[in-house]
GROMACS .gro file of C-alpha atoms in nm:
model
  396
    1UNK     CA    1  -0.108   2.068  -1.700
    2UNK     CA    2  -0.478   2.094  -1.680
    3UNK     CA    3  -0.578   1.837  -1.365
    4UNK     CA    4  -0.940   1.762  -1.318
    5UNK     CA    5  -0.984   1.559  -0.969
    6UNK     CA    6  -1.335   1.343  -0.996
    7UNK     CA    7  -1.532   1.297  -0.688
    8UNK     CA    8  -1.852   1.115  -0.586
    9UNK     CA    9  -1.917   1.396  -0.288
   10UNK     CA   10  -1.821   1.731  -0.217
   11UNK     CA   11  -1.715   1.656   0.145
   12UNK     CA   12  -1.543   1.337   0.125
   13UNK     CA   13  -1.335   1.491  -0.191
   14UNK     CA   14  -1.264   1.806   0.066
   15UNK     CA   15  -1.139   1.585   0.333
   16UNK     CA   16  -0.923   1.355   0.176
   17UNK     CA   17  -0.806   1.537  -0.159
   18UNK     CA   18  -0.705   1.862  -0.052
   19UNK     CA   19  -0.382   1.820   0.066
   20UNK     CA   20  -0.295   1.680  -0.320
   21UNK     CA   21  -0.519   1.930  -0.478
   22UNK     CA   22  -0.304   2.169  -0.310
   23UNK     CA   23   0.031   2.037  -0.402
   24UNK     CA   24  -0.085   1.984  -0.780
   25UNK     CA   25  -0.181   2.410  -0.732
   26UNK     CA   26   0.137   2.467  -0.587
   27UNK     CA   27   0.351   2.319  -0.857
   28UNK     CA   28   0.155   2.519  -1.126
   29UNK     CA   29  -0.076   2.307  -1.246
   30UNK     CA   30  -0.441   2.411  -1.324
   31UNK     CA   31  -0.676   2.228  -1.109
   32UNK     CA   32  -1.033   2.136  -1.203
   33UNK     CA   33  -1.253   1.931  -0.937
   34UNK     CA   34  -1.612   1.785  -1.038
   35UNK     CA   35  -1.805   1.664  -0.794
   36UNK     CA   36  -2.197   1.663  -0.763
   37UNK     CA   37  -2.409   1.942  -0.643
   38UNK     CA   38  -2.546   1.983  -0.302
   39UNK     CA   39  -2.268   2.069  -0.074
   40UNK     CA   40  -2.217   2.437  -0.016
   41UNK     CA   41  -1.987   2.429   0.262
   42UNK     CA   42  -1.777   2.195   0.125
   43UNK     CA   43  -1.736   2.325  -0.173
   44UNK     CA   44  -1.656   2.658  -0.069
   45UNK     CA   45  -1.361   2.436   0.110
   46UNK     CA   46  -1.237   2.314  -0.237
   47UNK     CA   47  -1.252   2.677  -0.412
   48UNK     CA   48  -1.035   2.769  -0.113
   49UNK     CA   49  -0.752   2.524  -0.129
   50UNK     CA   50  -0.463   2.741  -0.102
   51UNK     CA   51  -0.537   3.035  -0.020
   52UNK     CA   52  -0.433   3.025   0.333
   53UNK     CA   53  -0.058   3.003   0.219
   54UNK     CA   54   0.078   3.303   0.028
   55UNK     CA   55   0.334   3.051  -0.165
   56UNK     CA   56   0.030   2.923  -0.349
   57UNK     CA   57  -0.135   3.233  -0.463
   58UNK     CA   58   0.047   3.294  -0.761
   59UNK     CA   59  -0.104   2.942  -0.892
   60UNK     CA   60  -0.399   2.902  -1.051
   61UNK     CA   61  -0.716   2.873  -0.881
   62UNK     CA   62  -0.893   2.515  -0.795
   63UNK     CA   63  -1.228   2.543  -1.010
   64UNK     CA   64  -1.474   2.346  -0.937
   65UNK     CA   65  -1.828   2.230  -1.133
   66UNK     CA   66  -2.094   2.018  -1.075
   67UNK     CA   67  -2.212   1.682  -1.264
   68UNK     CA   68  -2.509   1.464  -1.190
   69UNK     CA   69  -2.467   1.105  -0.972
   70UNK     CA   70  -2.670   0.837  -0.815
   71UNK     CA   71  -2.402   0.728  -0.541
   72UNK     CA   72  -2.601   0.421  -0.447
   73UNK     CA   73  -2.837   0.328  -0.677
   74UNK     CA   74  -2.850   0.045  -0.995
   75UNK     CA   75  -3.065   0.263  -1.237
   76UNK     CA   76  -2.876   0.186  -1.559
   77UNK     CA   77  -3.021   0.502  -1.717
   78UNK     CA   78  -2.885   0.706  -1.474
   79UNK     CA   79  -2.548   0.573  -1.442
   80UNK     CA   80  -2.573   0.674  -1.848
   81UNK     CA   81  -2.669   1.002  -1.830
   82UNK     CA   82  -2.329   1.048  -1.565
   83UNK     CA   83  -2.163   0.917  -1.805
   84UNK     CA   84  -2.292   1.126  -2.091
   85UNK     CA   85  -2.241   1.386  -1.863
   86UNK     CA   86  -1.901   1.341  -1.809
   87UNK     CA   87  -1.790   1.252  -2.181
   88UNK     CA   88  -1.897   1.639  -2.235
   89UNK     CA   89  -1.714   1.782  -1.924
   90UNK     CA   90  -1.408   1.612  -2.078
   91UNK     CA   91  -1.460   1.756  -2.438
   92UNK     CA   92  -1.539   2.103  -2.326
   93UNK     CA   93  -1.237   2.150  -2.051
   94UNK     CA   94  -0.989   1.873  -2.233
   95UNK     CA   95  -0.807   1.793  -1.931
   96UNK     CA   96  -0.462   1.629  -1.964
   97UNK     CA   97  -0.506   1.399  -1.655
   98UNK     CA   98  -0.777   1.275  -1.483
   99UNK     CA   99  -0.768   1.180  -1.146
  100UNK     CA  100  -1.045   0.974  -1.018
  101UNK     CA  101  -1.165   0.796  -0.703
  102UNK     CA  102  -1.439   0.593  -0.569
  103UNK     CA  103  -1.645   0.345  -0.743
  104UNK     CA  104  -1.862   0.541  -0.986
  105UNK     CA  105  -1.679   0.789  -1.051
  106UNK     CA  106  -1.365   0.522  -1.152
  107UNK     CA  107  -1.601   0.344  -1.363
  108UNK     CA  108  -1.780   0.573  -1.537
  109UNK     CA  109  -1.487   0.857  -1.533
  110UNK     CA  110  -1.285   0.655  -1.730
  111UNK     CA  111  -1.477   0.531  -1.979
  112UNK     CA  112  -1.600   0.877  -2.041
  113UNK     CA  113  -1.222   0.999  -2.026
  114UNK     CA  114  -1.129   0.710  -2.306
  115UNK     CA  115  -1.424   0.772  -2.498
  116UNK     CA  116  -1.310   1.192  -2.494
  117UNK     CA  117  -0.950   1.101  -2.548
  118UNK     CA  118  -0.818   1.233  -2.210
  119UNK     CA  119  -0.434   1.174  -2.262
  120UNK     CA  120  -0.392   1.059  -1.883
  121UNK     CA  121  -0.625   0.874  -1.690
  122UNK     CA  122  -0.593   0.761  -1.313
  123UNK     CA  123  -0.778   0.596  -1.110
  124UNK     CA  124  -0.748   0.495  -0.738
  125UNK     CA  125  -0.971   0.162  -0.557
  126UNK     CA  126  -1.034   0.349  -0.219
  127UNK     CA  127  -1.263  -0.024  -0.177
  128UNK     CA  128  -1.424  -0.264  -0.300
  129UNK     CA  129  -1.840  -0.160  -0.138
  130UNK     CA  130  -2.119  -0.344  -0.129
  131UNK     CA  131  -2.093  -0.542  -0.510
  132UNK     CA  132  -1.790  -0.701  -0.378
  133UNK     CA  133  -1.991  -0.885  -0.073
  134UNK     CA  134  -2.141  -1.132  -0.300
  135UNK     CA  135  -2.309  -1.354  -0.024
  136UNK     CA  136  -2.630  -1.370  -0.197
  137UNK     CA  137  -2.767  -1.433  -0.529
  138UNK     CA  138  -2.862  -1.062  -0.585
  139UNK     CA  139  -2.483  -0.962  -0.464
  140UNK     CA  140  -2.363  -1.208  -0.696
  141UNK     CA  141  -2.533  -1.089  -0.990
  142UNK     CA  142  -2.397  -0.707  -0.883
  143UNK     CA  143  -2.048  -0.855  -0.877
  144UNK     CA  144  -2.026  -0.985  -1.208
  145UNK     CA  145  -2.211  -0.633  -1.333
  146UNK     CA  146  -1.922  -0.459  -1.153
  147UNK     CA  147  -1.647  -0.696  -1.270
  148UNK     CA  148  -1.754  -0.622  -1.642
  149UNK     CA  149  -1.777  -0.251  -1.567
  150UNK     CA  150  -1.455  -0.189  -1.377
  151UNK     CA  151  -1.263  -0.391  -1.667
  152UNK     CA  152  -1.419  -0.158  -1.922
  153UNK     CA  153  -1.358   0.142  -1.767
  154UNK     CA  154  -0.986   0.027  -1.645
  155UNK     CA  155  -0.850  -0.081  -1.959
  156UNK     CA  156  -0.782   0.258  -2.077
  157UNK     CA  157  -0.632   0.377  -1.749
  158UNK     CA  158  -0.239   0.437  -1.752
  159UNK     CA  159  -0.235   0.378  -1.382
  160UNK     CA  160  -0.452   0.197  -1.108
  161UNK     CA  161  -0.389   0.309  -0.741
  162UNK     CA  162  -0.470   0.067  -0.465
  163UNK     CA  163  -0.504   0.088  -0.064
  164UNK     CA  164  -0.405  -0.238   0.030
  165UNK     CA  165  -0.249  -0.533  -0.182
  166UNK     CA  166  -0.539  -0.755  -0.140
  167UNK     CA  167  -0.766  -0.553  -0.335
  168UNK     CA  168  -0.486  -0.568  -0.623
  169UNK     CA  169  -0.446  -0.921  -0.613
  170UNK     CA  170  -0.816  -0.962  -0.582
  171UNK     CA  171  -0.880  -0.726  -0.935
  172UNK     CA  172  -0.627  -0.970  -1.088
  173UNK     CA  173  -0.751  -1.280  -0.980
  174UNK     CA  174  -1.140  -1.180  -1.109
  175UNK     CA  175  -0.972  -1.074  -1.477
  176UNK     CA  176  -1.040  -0.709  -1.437
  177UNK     CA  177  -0.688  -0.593  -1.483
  178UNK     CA  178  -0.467  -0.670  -1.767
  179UNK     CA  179  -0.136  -0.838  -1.704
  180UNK     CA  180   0.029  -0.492  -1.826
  181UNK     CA  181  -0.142  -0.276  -1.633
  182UNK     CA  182   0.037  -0.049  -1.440
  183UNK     CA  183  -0.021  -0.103  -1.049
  184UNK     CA  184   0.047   0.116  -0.820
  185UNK     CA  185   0.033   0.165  -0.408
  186UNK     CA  186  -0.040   0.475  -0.210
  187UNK     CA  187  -0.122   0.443   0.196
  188UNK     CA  188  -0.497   0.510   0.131
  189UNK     CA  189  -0.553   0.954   0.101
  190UNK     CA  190  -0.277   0.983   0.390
  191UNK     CA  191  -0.369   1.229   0.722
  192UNK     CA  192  -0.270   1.585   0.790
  193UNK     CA  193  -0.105   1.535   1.050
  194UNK     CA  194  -0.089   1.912   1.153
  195UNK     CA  195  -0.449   1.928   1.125
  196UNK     CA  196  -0.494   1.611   1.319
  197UNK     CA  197  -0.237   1.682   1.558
  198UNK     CA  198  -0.159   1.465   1.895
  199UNK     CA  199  -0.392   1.546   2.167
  200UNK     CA  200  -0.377   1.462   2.523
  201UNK     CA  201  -0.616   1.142   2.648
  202UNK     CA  202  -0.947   1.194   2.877
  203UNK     CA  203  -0.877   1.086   3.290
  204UNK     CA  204  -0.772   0.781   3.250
  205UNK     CA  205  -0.885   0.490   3.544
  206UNK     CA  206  -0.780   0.529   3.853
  207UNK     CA  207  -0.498   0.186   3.866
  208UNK     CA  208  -0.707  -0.089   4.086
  209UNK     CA  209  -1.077   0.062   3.969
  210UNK     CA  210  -1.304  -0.174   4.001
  211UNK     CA  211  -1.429  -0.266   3.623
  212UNK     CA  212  -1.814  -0.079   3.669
  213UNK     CA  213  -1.625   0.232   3.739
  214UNK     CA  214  -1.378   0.228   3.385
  215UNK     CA  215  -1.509   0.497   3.216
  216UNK     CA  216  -1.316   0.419   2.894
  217UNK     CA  217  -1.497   0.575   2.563
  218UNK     CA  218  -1.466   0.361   2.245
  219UNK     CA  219  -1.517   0.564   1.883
  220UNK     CA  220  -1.645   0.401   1.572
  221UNK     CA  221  -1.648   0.722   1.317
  222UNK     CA  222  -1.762   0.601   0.940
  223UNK     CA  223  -2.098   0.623   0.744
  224UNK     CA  224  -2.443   0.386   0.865
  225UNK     CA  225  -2.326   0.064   0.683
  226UNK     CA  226  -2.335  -0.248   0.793
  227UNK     CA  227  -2.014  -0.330   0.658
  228UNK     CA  228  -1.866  -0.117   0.876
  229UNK     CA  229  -1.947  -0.326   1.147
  230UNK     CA  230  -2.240  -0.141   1.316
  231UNK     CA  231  -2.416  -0.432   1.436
  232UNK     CA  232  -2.113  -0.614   1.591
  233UNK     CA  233  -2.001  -0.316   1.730
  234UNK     CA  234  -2.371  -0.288   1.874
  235UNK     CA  235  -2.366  -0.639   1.993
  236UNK     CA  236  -1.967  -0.638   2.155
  237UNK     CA  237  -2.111  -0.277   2.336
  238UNK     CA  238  -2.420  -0.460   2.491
  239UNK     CA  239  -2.225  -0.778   2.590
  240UNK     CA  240  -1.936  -0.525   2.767
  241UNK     CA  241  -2.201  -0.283   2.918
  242UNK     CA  242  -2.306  -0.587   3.182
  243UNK     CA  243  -1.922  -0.605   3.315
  244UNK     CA  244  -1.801  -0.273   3.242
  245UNK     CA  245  -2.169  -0.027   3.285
  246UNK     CA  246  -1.957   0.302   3.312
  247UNK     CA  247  -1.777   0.206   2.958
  248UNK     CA  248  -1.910   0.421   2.651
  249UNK     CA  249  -1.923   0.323   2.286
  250UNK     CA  250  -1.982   0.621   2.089
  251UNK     CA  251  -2.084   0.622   1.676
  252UNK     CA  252  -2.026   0.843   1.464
  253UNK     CA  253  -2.109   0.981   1.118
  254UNK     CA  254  -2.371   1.040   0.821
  255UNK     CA  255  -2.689   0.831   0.777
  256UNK     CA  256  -2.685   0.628   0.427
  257UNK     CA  257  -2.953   0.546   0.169
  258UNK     CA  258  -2.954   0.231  -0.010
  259UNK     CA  259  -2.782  -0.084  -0.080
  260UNK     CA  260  -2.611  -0.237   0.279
  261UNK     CA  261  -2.752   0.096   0.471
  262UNK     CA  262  -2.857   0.089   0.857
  263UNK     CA  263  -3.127   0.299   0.900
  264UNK     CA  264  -3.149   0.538   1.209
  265UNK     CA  265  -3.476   0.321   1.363
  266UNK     CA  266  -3.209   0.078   1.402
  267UNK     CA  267  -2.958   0.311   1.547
  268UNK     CA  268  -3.181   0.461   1.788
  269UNK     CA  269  -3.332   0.113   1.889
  270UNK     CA  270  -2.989   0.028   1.948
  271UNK     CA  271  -2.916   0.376   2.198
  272UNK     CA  272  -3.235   0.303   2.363
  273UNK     CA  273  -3.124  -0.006   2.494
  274UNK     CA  274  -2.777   0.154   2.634
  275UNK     CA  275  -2.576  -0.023   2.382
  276UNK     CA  276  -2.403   0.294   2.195
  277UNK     CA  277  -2.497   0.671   2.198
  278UNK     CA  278  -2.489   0.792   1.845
  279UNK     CA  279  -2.356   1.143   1.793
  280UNK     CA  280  -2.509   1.222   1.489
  281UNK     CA  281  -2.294   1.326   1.162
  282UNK     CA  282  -1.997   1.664   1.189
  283UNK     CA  283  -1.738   1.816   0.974
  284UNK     CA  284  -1.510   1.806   1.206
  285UNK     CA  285  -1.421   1.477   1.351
  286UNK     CA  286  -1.151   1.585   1.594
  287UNK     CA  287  -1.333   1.735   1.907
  288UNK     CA  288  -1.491   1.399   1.911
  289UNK     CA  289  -1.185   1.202   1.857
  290UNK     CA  290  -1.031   1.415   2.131
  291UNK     CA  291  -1.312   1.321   2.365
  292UNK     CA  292  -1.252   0.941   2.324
  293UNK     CA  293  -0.992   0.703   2.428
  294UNK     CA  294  -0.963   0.449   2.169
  295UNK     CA  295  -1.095   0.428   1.791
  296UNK     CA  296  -1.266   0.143   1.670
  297UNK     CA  297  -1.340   0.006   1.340
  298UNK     CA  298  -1.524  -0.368   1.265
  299UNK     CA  299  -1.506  -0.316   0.932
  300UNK     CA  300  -1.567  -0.641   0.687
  301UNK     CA  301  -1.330  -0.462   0.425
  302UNK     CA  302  -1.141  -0.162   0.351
  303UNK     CA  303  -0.923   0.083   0.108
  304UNK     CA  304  -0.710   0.240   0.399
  305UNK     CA  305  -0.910   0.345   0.703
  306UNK     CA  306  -0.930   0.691   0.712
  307UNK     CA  307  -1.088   0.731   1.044
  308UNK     CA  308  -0.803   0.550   1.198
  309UNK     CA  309  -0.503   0.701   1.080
  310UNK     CA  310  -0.679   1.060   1.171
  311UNK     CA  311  -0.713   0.892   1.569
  312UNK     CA  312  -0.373   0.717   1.530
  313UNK     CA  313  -0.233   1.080   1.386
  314UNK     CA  314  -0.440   1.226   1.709
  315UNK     CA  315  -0.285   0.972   1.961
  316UNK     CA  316  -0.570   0.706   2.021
  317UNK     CA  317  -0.578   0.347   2.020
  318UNK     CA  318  -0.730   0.153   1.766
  319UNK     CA  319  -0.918  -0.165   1.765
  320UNK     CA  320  -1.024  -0.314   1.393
  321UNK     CA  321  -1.076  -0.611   1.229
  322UNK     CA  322  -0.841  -0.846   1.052
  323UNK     CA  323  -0.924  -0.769   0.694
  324UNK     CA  324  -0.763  -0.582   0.413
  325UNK     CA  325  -0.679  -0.234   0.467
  326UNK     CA  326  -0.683  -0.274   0.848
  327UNK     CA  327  -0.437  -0.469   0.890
  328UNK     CA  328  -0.230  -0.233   0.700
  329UNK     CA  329  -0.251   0.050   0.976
  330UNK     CA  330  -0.303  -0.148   1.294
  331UNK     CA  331   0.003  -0.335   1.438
  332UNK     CA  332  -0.159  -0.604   1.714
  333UNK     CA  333  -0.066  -0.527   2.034
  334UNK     CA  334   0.147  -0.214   1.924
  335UNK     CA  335  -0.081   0.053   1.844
  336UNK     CA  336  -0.353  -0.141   1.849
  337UNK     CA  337  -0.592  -0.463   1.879
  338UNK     CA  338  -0.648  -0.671   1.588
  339UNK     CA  339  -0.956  -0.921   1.607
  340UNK     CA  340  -1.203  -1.153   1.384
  341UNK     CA  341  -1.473  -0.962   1.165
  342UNK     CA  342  -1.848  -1.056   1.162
  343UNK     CA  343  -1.722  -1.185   1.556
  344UNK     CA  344  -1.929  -0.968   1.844
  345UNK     CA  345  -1.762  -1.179   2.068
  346UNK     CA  346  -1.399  -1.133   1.906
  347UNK     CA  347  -1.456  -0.746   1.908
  348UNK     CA  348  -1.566  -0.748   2.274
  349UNK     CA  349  -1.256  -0.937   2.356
  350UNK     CA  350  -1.018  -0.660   2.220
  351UNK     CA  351  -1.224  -0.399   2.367
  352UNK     CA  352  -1.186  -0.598   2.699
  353UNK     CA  353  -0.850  -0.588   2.683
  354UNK     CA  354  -0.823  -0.247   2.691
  355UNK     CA  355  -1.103  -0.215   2.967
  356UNK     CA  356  -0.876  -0.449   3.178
  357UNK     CA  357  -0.552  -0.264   3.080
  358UNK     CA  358  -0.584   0.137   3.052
  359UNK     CA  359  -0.222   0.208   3.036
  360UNK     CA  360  -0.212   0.010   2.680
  361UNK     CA  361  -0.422   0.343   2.584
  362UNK     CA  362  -0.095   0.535   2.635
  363UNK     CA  363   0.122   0.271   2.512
  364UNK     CA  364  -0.077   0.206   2.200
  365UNK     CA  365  -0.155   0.593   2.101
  366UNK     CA  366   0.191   0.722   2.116
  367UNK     CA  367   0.298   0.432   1.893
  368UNK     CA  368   0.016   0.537   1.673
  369UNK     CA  369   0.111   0.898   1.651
  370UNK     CA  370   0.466   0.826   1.570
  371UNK     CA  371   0.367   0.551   1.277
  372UNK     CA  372   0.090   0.814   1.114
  373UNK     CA  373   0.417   1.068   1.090
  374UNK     CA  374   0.664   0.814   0.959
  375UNK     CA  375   0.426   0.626   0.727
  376UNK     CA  376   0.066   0.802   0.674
  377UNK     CA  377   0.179   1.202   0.657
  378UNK     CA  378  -0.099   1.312   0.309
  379UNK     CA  379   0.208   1.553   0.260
  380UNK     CA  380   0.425   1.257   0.184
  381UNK     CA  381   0.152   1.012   0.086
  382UNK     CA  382   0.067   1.339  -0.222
  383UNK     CA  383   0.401   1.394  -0.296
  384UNK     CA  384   0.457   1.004  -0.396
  385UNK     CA  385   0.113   0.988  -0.603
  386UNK     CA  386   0.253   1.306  -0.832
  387UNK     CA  387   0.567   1.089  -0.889
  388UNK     CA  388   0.360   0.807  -0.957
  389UNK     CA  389   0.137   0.983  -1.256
  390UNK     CA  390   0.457   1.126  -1.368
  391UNK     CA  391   0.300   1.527  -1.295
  392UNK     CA  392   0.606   1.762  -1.363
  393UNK     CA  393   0.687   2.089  -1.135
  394UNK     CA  394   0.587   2.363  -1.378
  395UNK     CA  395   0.892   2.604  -1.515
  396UNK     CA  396   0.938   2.845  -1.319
   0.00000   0.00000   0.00000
């Protein structure tokens, strides 16, 4: 089969597609990946899936070309030309699958894959952004724009992957999915948990410490949004900092333009009053998960939290919110704290409780490490998303 694997980003497509992309190689398969331009490094990652095993070499190469995408923004002229764009991807290479993820590319992707008769289309919710906030008129009027578009663009997909079964449910309840469409589950893009392997905790507290001398570091890793909790985890950090001064609450990842972005004046303003220290963005998340002693993640919604099943994988603790897709990973009290979202004073509270108690930190990470390798392994999480599209081991 000719595969062609549809991405809104070079990097993000790298991180959390190559352990499939390299299963689809190994079986045979030709593998295609379109993502837009911009990302050397990270695509020189994708063209290189494989090659560090000798069992895949004898498959055919991951190719990969470029095709233009607003990520964030509501020009409707735009969004056309991506999916003009795509429509004549699809007729020139004549794929016979498509695979695609995140919003635009699900949206546009398949129409453009329907519209150029792509005999297989697939598409996965990795979550629902900013359109499905809809606390103010503007939001509201995005929903129902998305609502229309992802029932367009879904009604000629053979199967719809989702994170978590709220999402599902939720793309029922709103009329975007058929009653025969074919729903299926995979635990969000899975970890390598090789590459992510368990790592030994920082000193932890000496036992009877008094609390200003618990040097315990907290890690939010995901992009500037506000629905990933920034502000409440800025609040919780400055409420802690007066009983706990020698705590730390590092963040974590890429600045974002747009729609439900927090801008680095805000992040800074937020470091210069001792709240958080903000490590700037990296390719490589795991020196800094490494460093840290517990993940956290205030999310208002989610797929499957990717940054928390690579510090689970890694042996860390993980405080999140109780909404969709975290509560799928976190286990309350076992590897983890679960509390309120939009709730400063709920997230400080969890943190607390691992300020107060350090040995959770062991506890709690070991039971994270062994659920990532029963449940999240991308090996395993791959394998069952081939079954699912029905992708046959080549002859041979």
């Amino acid at each position: 089969m000719k595969i062609l694997i549809l991405g809104n980003q070079a990097r993000s497509t790298s991180n959390f597609w190559t352990v499939l992309m390299r299963r689809m190689r190994a079986a045979g398969h030709e593998v295609l990946c379109a993502v837009p331009a911009g990302d050397d490094a990270a695509e020189a990652a994708i063209r290189a899936i494989g090659e560090e095993d000798p069992a895949f070499r004898k498959g055919p190469a991951v190719r990969l070309c470029h095709y233009p995408l607003d990520r964030k923004g509501l020009n409707p002229l735009r969004d056309m030309a991506t999916m003009h764009a795509l429509y004549r991807l699809f007729r020139q290479e004549k794929p016979d699958l498509l695979f695609a993820s995140t919003i635009k590319p699900v949206i546009y992707g398949c129409m453009a894959a329907r519209l150029a008769r792509v005999p297989h289309i697939y598409a996965t919710i990795t979550g629902l952004g900013y359109a499905f906030e809809a606390d103010n008129f503007f939001k509201k009027c995005v929903n129902r724009l998305s609502i229309g578009l992802y029932h367009c663009a879904l009604a000629g997909a053979e199967g719809v992957f989702f994170q978590n079964r709220d999402d599902a449910e939720l793309f029922r309840k709103v009329g975007i999915l058929r009653r025969s469409a074919r729903v299926l589950m995979a635990r969000g893009t899975g970890v390598d948990i090789r590459r992510f392997a368990e790592a030994p905790l920082p000193p932890l507290p000496a036992e009877g410490c008094a609390p200003e001398e618990r040097e315990i570091i907290f890690l939010l890793v995901g992009r500037l949004l506000e629905a990933k909790g920034l502000p409440e985890y800025a609040a919780a950090a400055k409420e802690l900092k007066t009983q706990y001064p020698a705590a730390r609450f590092q963040l974590l990842g890429p600045p974002e333009q747009g729609l439900g972005s927090v801008d680095l004046d805000q992040v800074r303003r937020w470091q210069d009053e001792g709240s958080i220290e903000y490590l700037g963005e990296t390719r490589d998340v795991r020196p800094y998960v490494e460093a840290c002693h517990a993940l956290v993640l205030p999310s208002w919604r989610e797929g499957t939290p990717t940054s928390i099943m690579e510090g689970m994988s890694m042996g860390r603790a993980a405080v999140v919110t109780d909404v969709p897709g975290c509560r799928e990973v976190v286990e309350d009290g076992v590897n983890g704290c679960i509390c309120a979202a939009h709730d400063p004073r709920a997230l400080a509270a969890a943190m607390r409780r691992l300020l107060d108690e350090p040995g959770l930190l062991v506890r709690m990470g070991a039971a994270g490490r062994d659920l990532a390798c029963r449940e999240f392994d991308a090996e395993v999480v791959a394998e069952k998303i081939l079954v699912d599209m029905r992708v046959p081991r080549a002859a041979g």
